[in-house]
Tab-separated table of C-alpha atoms and ligand atoms in Angstrom:
chain	number	residue	atom	x	y	z
F	1118	MET	CA	76.159	-69.654	-20.963
F	1119	THR	CA	72.436	-70.017	-20.392
F	1120	GLU	CA	71.323	-73.475	-21.504
F	1121	PRO	CA	68.642	-74.017	-24.199
F	1122	ASP	CA	66.201	-74.798	-21.363
F	1123	GLY	CA	66.807	-71.274	-20.051
F	1124	LYS	CA	68.848	-72.283	-17.020
F	1125	PRO	CA	72.141	-70.553	-16.212
F	1126	PHE	CA	75.207	-72.833	-16.058
F	1127	LEU	CA	77.184	-73.214	-12.819
F	1128	TYR	CA	80.640	-74.780	-12.631
F	1129	VAL	CA	81.260	-76.523	-9.307
F	1130	VAL	CA	85.009	-76.998	-8.801
F	1131	VAL	CA	85.811	-79.723	-6.259
F	1132	CYS	CA	89.202	-80.058	-4.541
F	1133	ALA	CA	90.691	-82.905	-2.489
F	1134	ALA	CA	89.499	-82.115	1.032
F	1135	GLY	CA	87.743	-84.697	3.200
F	1136	ILE	CA	84.552	-82.629	3.268
F	1137	ALA	CA	84.217	-83.117	-0.520
F	1138	ALA	CA	82.367	-86.356	0.281
F	1139	ASP	CA	79.283	-84.179	0.860
F	1140	VAL	CA	79.497	-82.121	-2.352
F	1141	GLY	CA	76.193	-83.636	-3.490
F	1142	ARG	CA	74.509	-81.294	-1.032
F	1143	LEU	CA	75.794	-78.273	-2.950
F	1144	ILE	CA	74.808	-79.747	-6.297
F	1145	THR	CA	71.287	-80.508	-5.125
F	1146	ALA	CA	70.905	-77.055	-3.571
F	1147	ALA	CA	72.123	-75.412	-6.791
F	1148	GLN	CA	69.699	-77.433	-8.906
F	1149	GLU	CA	66.875	-76.488	-6.549
F	1150	ARG	CA	67.803	-72.856	-7.231
F	1151	ASP	CA	67.501	-73.586	-10.958
F	1152	TRP	CA	71.160	-73.819	-11.896
F	1153	GLU	CA	72.334	-76.340	-14.480
F	1154	VAL	CA	75.487	-77.832	-12.901
F	1155	GLY	CA	78.742	-79.166	-14.337
F	1156	VAL	CA	81.470	-80.474	-12.008
F	1157	ILE	CA	85.204	-80.003	-12.511
F	1158	ALA	CA	87.343	-81.869	-9.980
F	1159	THR	CA	91.065	-81.831	-9.321
F	1160	PRO	CA	92.860	-85.079	-10.194
F	1161	VAL	CA	93.486	-85.766	-6.496
F	1162	ALA	CA	89.818	-85.168	-5.659
F	1163	MET	CA	88.842	-87.784	-8.270
F	1164	ASN	CA	90.849	-90.336	-6.311
F	1165	GLY	CA	88.271	-91.343	-3.710
F	1166	PHE	CA	87.303	-88.010	-2.138
F	1167	PHE	CA	83.691	-88.122	-3.332
F	1168	ASP	CA	81.235	-90.418	-5.060
F	1169	THR	CA	81.929	-89.573	-8.695
F	1170	ALA	CA	79.228	-91.915	-10.050
F	1171	ALA	CA	76.584	-90.316	-7.824
F	1172	VAL	CA	77.645	-86.817	-8.910
F	1173	GLU	CA	77.512	-87.784	-12.592
F	1174	ALA	CA	74.072	-89.303	-12.103
F	1175	ARG	CA	72.902	-86.188	-10.281
F	1176	THR	CA	74.223	-83.701	-12.879
F	1177	GLY	CA	73.649	-85.873	-15.949
F	1178	ARG	CA	77.157	-84.970	-17.144
F	1179	ARG	CA	80.602	-86.512	-16.947
F	1180	ILE	CA	82.860	-84.888	-14.370
F	1181	ARG	CA	85.700	-83.023	-16.013
F	1182	SER	CA	89.190	-83.348	-14.534
F	1183	ALA	CA	91.569	-83.335	-17.499
F	1184	TRP	CA	91.765	-81.147	-20.571
F	1185	ARG	CA	89.833	-82.295	-23.628
F	1186	SER	CA	91.773	-83.494	-26.656
F	1187	PRO	CA	92.375	-80.915	-29.378
F	1188	GLY	CA	89.509	-81.129	-31.861
F	1189	ASP	CA	87.033	-82.469	-29.299
F	1190	PRO	CA	84.027	-80.248	-28.607
F	1191	ARG	CA	83.893	-78.318	-25.334
F	1192	PRO	CA	82.084	-80.613	-22.864
F	1193	PHE	CA	80.508	-77.746	-20.912
F	1194	PRO	CA	79.095	-74.420	-22.046
F	1195	PRO	CA	80.854	-71.326	-20.703
F	1196	PRO	CA	79.934	-70.630	-17.072
F	1197	ASP	CA	77.503	-68.030	-15.810
F	1198	ALA	CA	79.058	-68.444	-12.348
F	1199	VAL	CA	81.653	-70.617	-10.629
F	1200	VAL	CA	81.819	-72.100	-7.146
F	1201	VAL	CA	84.894	-73.799	-5.719
F	1202	ALA	CA	83.923	-75.982	-2.779
F	1203	PRO	CA	85.742	-77.291	-0.971
F	1204	ALA	CA	88.758	-75.144	-1.849
F	1205	THR	CA	92.048	-76.573	-0.597
F	1206	PHE	CA	95.152	-74.743	0.605
F	1207	ASN	CA	96.955	-76.079	-2.448
F	1208	THR	CA	94.408	-74.951	-5.036
F	1209	VAL	CA	93.853	-71.522	-3.446
F	1210	ASN	CA	97.588	-70.797	-3.536
F	1211	LYS	CA	98.031	-72.033	-7.110
F	1212	TRP	CA	94.979	-70.050	-8.264
F	1213	ALA	CA	96.298	-66.831	-6.742
F	1214	ALA	CA	99.720	-67.415	-8.266
F	1215	GLY	CA	98.294	-68.279	-11.693
F	1216	LEU	CA	99.795	-71.775	-11.741
F	1217	ALA	CA	97.282	-73.494	-14.005
F	1218	ASP	CA	98.564	-77.067	-13.769
F	1219	THR	CA	95.163	-78.732	-13.388
F	1220	LEU	CA	91.996	-78.136	-15.385
F	1221	ALA	CA	90.351	-77.083	-12.112
F	1222	VAL	CA	92.897	-74.338	-11.385
F	1223	ALA	CA	93.053	-73.275	-15.025
F	1224	THR	CA	89.272	-72.905	-14.988
F	1225	LEU	CA	89.457	-70.776	-11.847
F	1226	CYS	CA	92.244	-68.663	-13.334
F	1227	GLU	CA	90.111	-67.956	-16.415
F	1228	THR	CA	87.167	-66.690	-14.392
F	1229	TYR	CA	88.869	-63.373	-13.752
F	1230	GLY	CA	89.063	-62.609	-17.459
F	1231	LEU	CA	85.538	-63.903	-18.061
F	1232	GLY	CA	84.187	-61.588	-15.394
F	1233	VAL	CA	81.696	-64.099	-13.990
F	1234	PRO	CA	80.839	-64.268	-10.264
F	1235	VAL	CA	83.016	-66.670	-8.286
F	1236	ALA	CA	82.428	-67.970	-4.763
F	1237	ALA	CA	84.977	-69.969	-2.763
F	1238	LEU	CA	84.438	-72.147	0.300
F	1239	PRO	CA	87.892	-73.004	1.653
F	1240	CYS	CA	88.368	-75.968	3.960
F	1241	VAL	CA	91.832	-75.343	5.373
F	1242	ALA	CA	93.226	-76.339	8.784
F	1243	ASP	CA	94.209	-73.446	11.031
F	1244	ALA	CA	97.862	-74.524	11.019
F	1245	LEU	CA	97.950	-74.245	7.219
F	1246	ALA	CA	95.827	-71.105	7.062
F	1247	ALA	CA	98.459	-69.340	9.180
F	1248	HIS	CA	100.997	-69.627	6.349
F	1249	PRO	CA	101.780	-66.157	4.955
F	1250	ALA	CA	101.458	-67.400	1.384
F	1251	TYR	CA	97.863	-68.457	2.056
F	1252	GLN	CA	96.983	-65.110	3.605
F	1253	ASP	CA	98.531	-63.339	0.608
F	1254	SER	CA	96.520	-65.583	-1.717
F	1255	LEU	CA	93.262	-64.622	-0.014
F	1256	ILE	CA	94.101	-60.928	-0.297
F	1257	ARG	CA	94.942	-61.282	-3.978
F	1258	LEU	CA	91.868	-63.329	-4.851
F	1259	ARG	CA	89.559	-60.996	-2.909
F	1260	ALA	CA	91.041	-58.088	-4.873
F	1261	MET	CA	90.166	-60.041	-8.037
F	1262	GLY	CA	86.553	-60.126	-6.880
F	1263	VAL	CA	86.358	-63.655	-5.473
F	1264	ARG	CA	83.717	-63.949	-2.748
F	1265	PHE	CA	84.920	-66.059	0.186
F	1266	SER	CA	82.933	-67.771	2.905
F	1267	GLU	CA	83.980	-67.501	6.531
F	1268	PRO	CA	87.081	-69.602	7.396
F	1269	TYR	CA	86.401	-73.319	7.956
F	1270	SER	CA	89.110	-75.546	9.395
F	1271	GLY	CA	87.223	-78.844	9.421
F	1272	GLU	CA	88.391	-79.349	12.999
F	1273	PRO	CA	85.952	-80.327	15.792
F	1274	GLY	CA	84.783	-77.565	18.121
F	1275	GLU	CA	84.945	-77.611	21.939
F	1276	ASP	CA	81.931	-79.936	22.056
F	1277	GLY	CA	83.823	-82.436	19.900
F	1278	ALA	CA	81.415	-81.993	16.989
F	1279	ARG	CA	82.538	-80.873	13.569
F	1280	PRO	CA	80.767	-77.643	12.569
F	1281	GLU	CA	78.543	-77.639	9.497
F	1282	PHE	CA	80.251	-76.766	6.228
F	1283	GLY	CA	78.048	-74.043	4.728
F	1284	TRP	CA	77.544	-75.528	1.274
F	1285	GLU	CA	74.603	-73.263	0.425
F	1286	ARG	CA	76.586	-70.198	1.462
F	1287	ALA	CA	78.400	-70.565	-1.855
F	1288	LEU	CA	75.145	-69.976	-3.715
F	1289	ASP	CA	74.213	-67.040	-1.479
F	1290	LEU	CA	77.605	-65.457	-2.212
F	1291	LEU	CA	76.888	-65.498	-5.939
F	1292	GLY	CA	74.194	-62.924	-5.227
E	145	FMN	C1	91.813	-87.565	3.813
E	145	FMN	C2	92.420	-86.257	3.384
E	145	FMN	C3	91.778	-85.104	3.711
E	145	FMN	C4	92.324	-83.859	3.317
E	145	FMN	N1	91.653	-82.715	3.656
E	145	FMN	C5	92.185	-81.541	3.291
E	145	FMN	C6	91.506	-80.323	3.625
E	145	FMN	O1	90.456	-80.320	4.290
E	145	FMN	N2	92.039	-79.151	3.190
E	145	FMN	C7	93.197	-79.099	2.454
E	145	FMN	O2	93.622	-77.993	2.091
E	145	FMN	N3	93.871	-80.239	2.127
E	145	FMN	C8	93.394	-81.442	2.521
E	145	FMN	N4	94.056	-82.591	2.189
E	145	FMN	C9	95.316	-82.492	1.439
E	145	FMN	C10	95.037	-82.339	-0.075
E	145	FMN	O3	94.341	-83.485	-0.548
E	145	FMN	C11	96.371	-82.186	-0.833
E	145	FMN	O4	97.003	-80.966	-0.471
E	145	FMN	C12	96.154	-82.228	-2.327
E	145	FMN	O5	97.402	-82.076	-2.971
E	145	FMN	C13	95.221	-81.132	-2.795
E	145	FMN	O6	95.085	-81.211	-4.193
E	145	FMN	P1	94.064	-80.282	-4.997
E	145	FMN	O7	94.185	-78.905	-4.410
E	145	FMN	O8	94.590	-80.340	-6.395
E	145	FMN	O9	92.711	-80.858	-4.851
E	145	FMN	C14	93.541	-83.802	2.589
E	145	FMN	C15	94.179	-85.007	2.263
E	145	FMN	C16	93.637	-86.219	2.668
E	145	FMN	C17	94.352	-87.484	2.308
């Protein structure tokens, strides 16, 4: 929901991939494009995959990872758009299957019914991406309207350098 200051609200869902250490780049880019940002991380991602204190300082909000207690107010307004970056093999498959066992996946599952734009930046090794379940998940989520970036394996190229992870691509995909 658009914030009182007039800014639309973006959920950034962070999964437990090594590249998550750089998620601050996405948050900064989103803020520069005038999004208000709230971060929802998987429980595994909260366990050392990124600098949670820096992200909270940058967004001015606590990171959400667990459900609120009944009776507590909703910490974030409803989203105007959602980005999941990085998206892991695990979370992509659970999302497609509707297995809402973390707040992060439950939030992604809800986006379909909310009808808000959703962009996903998977970071999945080629060996895992070859699994038929993963390919089926991509087909299902695309059919639900999810906008995916190009595949990114996180593996070094022929020159030994790791390619750039296109953080800002997520924002471009939102349209
Ligand atoms: C250092 C490290 C890096 C990882 N990087 C990736 C990755 O790039 N992509 C991926 O799908 N899983 C990766 N994993 C495995 C996930 O962390 C694991 O599947 C986890 O259960 C994912 O949980 P989540 O989807 O709830 O965040 C990595 C694990 C470790 C320890």
